[in-house]
Short mmCIF file of C-alpha atoms in Angstrom, two decimals:
data_model
loop_
_atom_site.label_atom_id
_atom_site.label_comp_id
_atom_site.label_asym_id
_atom_site.label_seq_id
_atom_site.Cartn_x
_atom_site.Cartn_y
_atom_site.Cartn_z
CA MET A 1 -1.93 -14.92 5.24
CA GLY A 2 1.22 -15.32 4.06
CA GLY A 3 -0.09 -15.94 -0.04
CA ALA A 4 -2.08 -12.48 0.88
CA LEU A 5 0.87 -10.73 2.71
CA THR A 6 3.40 -11.02 -0.39
CA ARG A 7 0.54 -10.41 -2.91
CA TYR A 8 0.43 -6.93 -0.71
CA ARG A 9 3.72 -6.32 -0.66
CA ALA A 10 4.00 -6.02 -4.01
CA ILE A 11 1.38 -3.95 -5.14
CA ALA A 12 2.53 -1.56 -2.31
CA TRP A 13 6.21 -1.57 -4.03
CA ILE A 14 4.32 -1.50 -7.82
CA VAL A 15 2.08 1.00 -6.88
CA GLY A 16 4.84 3.92 -5.09
CA VAL A 17 6.74 2.83 -8.18
CA VAL A 18 4.38 3.68 -10.34
CA LEU A 19 3.37 7.10 -8.47
CA ILE A 20 6.60 8.18 -8.32
CA VAL A 21 6.97 8.10 -11.67
CA LEU A 22 3.93 9.92 -12.37
CA VAL A 23 4.48 12.94 -10.31
CA VAL A 24 8.45 12.93 -9.89
CA ILE A 25 8.81 12.19 -13.96
CA GLY A 26 5.43 12.45 -15.08
CA MET A 27 3.55 15.93 -14.07
CA PRO A 28 6.98 17.97 -14.87
CA LEU A 29 7.07 16.25 -17.94
CA LYS A 30 2.92 17.62 -18.60
CA TYR A 31 3.51 21.56 -16.80
CA LEU A 32 6.69 22.81 -17.05
CA PHE A 33 7.59 20.62 -20.98
CA ASP A 34 4.43 20.35 -22.32
CA SER A 35 4.93 17.06 -22.91
CA PRO A 36 2.08 15.25 -21.12
CA VAL A 37 2.70 11.47 -22.53
CA VAL A 38 3.67 9.86 -19.98
CA VAL A 39 1.02 11.41 -17.19
CA GLU A 40 -1.36 10.34 -20.47
CA THR A 41 -0.04 6.96 -20.11
CA VAL A 42 1.07 6.39 -16.15
CA GLY A 43 -1.82 7.70 -14.97
CA PRO A 44 -4.36 4.81 -16.27
CA ALA A 45 -1.55 2.28 -15.41
CA HIS A 46 -1.92 4.28 -12.30
CA GLY A 47 -5.68 4.23 -11.28
CA PHE A 48 -6.29 0.63 -11.85
CA LEU A 49 -3.04 -0.25 -10.42
CA TYR A 50 -4.33 1.57 -7.68
CA MET A 51 -7.43 -0.49 -7.36
CA ILE A 52 -5.56 -3.98 -7.07
CA TYR A 53 -3.18 -1.97 -3.99
CA LEU A 54 -6.68 -1.77 -2.51
CA VAL A 55 -8.49 -4.47 -2.93
CA ALA A 56 -4.54 -6.31 -1.16
CA THR A 57 -4.64 -4.71 1.18
CA PHE A 58 -8.85 -5.28 1.57
CA ASP A 59 -8.14 -8.86 1.99
CA LEU A 60 -4.82 -8.67 4.13
CA SER A 61 -6.64 -6.64 6.61
CA ARG A 62 -9.78 -8.89 6.37
CA ARG A 63 -7.19 -11.58 6.97
CA ALA A 64 -5.64 -9.88 9.51
CA ASN A 65 -8.34 -9.26 11.91
CA TRP A 66 -7.11 -5.08 11.66
CA PRO A 67 -9.99 -2.51 13.07
CA MET A 68 -11.73 -0.12 10.26
CA LYS A 69 -8.98 3.45 11.31
CA ARG A 70 -5.31 0.80 10.42
CA MET A 71 -7.08 -0.43 7.22
CA LEU A 72 -8.47 2.69 5.66
CA GLY A 73 -5.19 3.81 6.65
CA VAL A 74 -2.39 1.55 4.38
CA MET A 75 -5.65 2.13 1.91
CA LEU A 76 -4.81 5.88 2.10
CA ALA A 77 -1.06 5.23 2.02
CA GLY A 78 -0.97 4.51 -1.93
CA THR A 79 -2.11 7.87 -2.58
CA VAL A 80 1.19 9.87 -1.86
CA PRO A 81 4.49 9.02 -3.06
CA PHE A 82 6.63 7.53 -0.62
CA VAL A 83 3.91 6.64 1.62
CA SER A 84 2.79 3.29 0.29
CA PHE A 85 6.40 2.01 1.04
CA TYR A 86 6.54 2.38 4.56
CA ALA A 87 3.09 1.64 4.82
CA GLU A 88 4.40 -1.66 3.18
CA ARG A 89 7.45 -2.33 6.52
CA ARG A 90 4.26 -1.19 9.15
CA ALA A 91 2.26 -3.85 7.76
CA THR A 92 4.40 -6.09 7.40
CA ALA A 93 6.20 -5.62 10.91
CA TRP A 94 2.11 -6.11 12.78
CA LEU A 95 1.73 -8.97 10.81
CA HIS A 96 4.91 -10.58 11.85
CA ARG A 97 5.34 -9.31 15.87
CA PRO A 98 4.40 -11.97 17.67
CA ALA A 99 0.36 -12.77 18.58
CA GLU A 100 0.00 -10.57 22.30
CA ARG A 101 -2.21 -12.98 24.43
CA THR A 102 -3.05 -13.30 27.24
CA PRO A 103 -1.73 -16.06 29.73
CA GLU A 104 -3.90 -18.88 30.16
CA PRO A 105 -4.55 -19.64 33.78
CA VAL A 106 -2.40 -22.49 34.82
CA ALA A 107 -4.35 -25.34 36.73
CA GLY A 108 -3.61 -26.39 40.04
#
């Protein structure tokens, strides 16, 4: 599962940074200065990278046996600026948390 987590963490950061560039730099340039060049180049890149993010999230969630609600929440995190960073930290914490197990009965 370590490889799936590493892939997910890397793409979560990439998608987060690209989305911030698109929203913080590209959108103001397009709508305030009539210069759509950043949106025209970064927008499609974000779309492509988001598809990779979805696949990586699905792969990680199936390996970690997450419930559907958690998986969908983490998938949606790539659509809101800065939230993918939060989701990445939460997902990492969920996977590094000690497994909650019921104690085995003591034979006696």
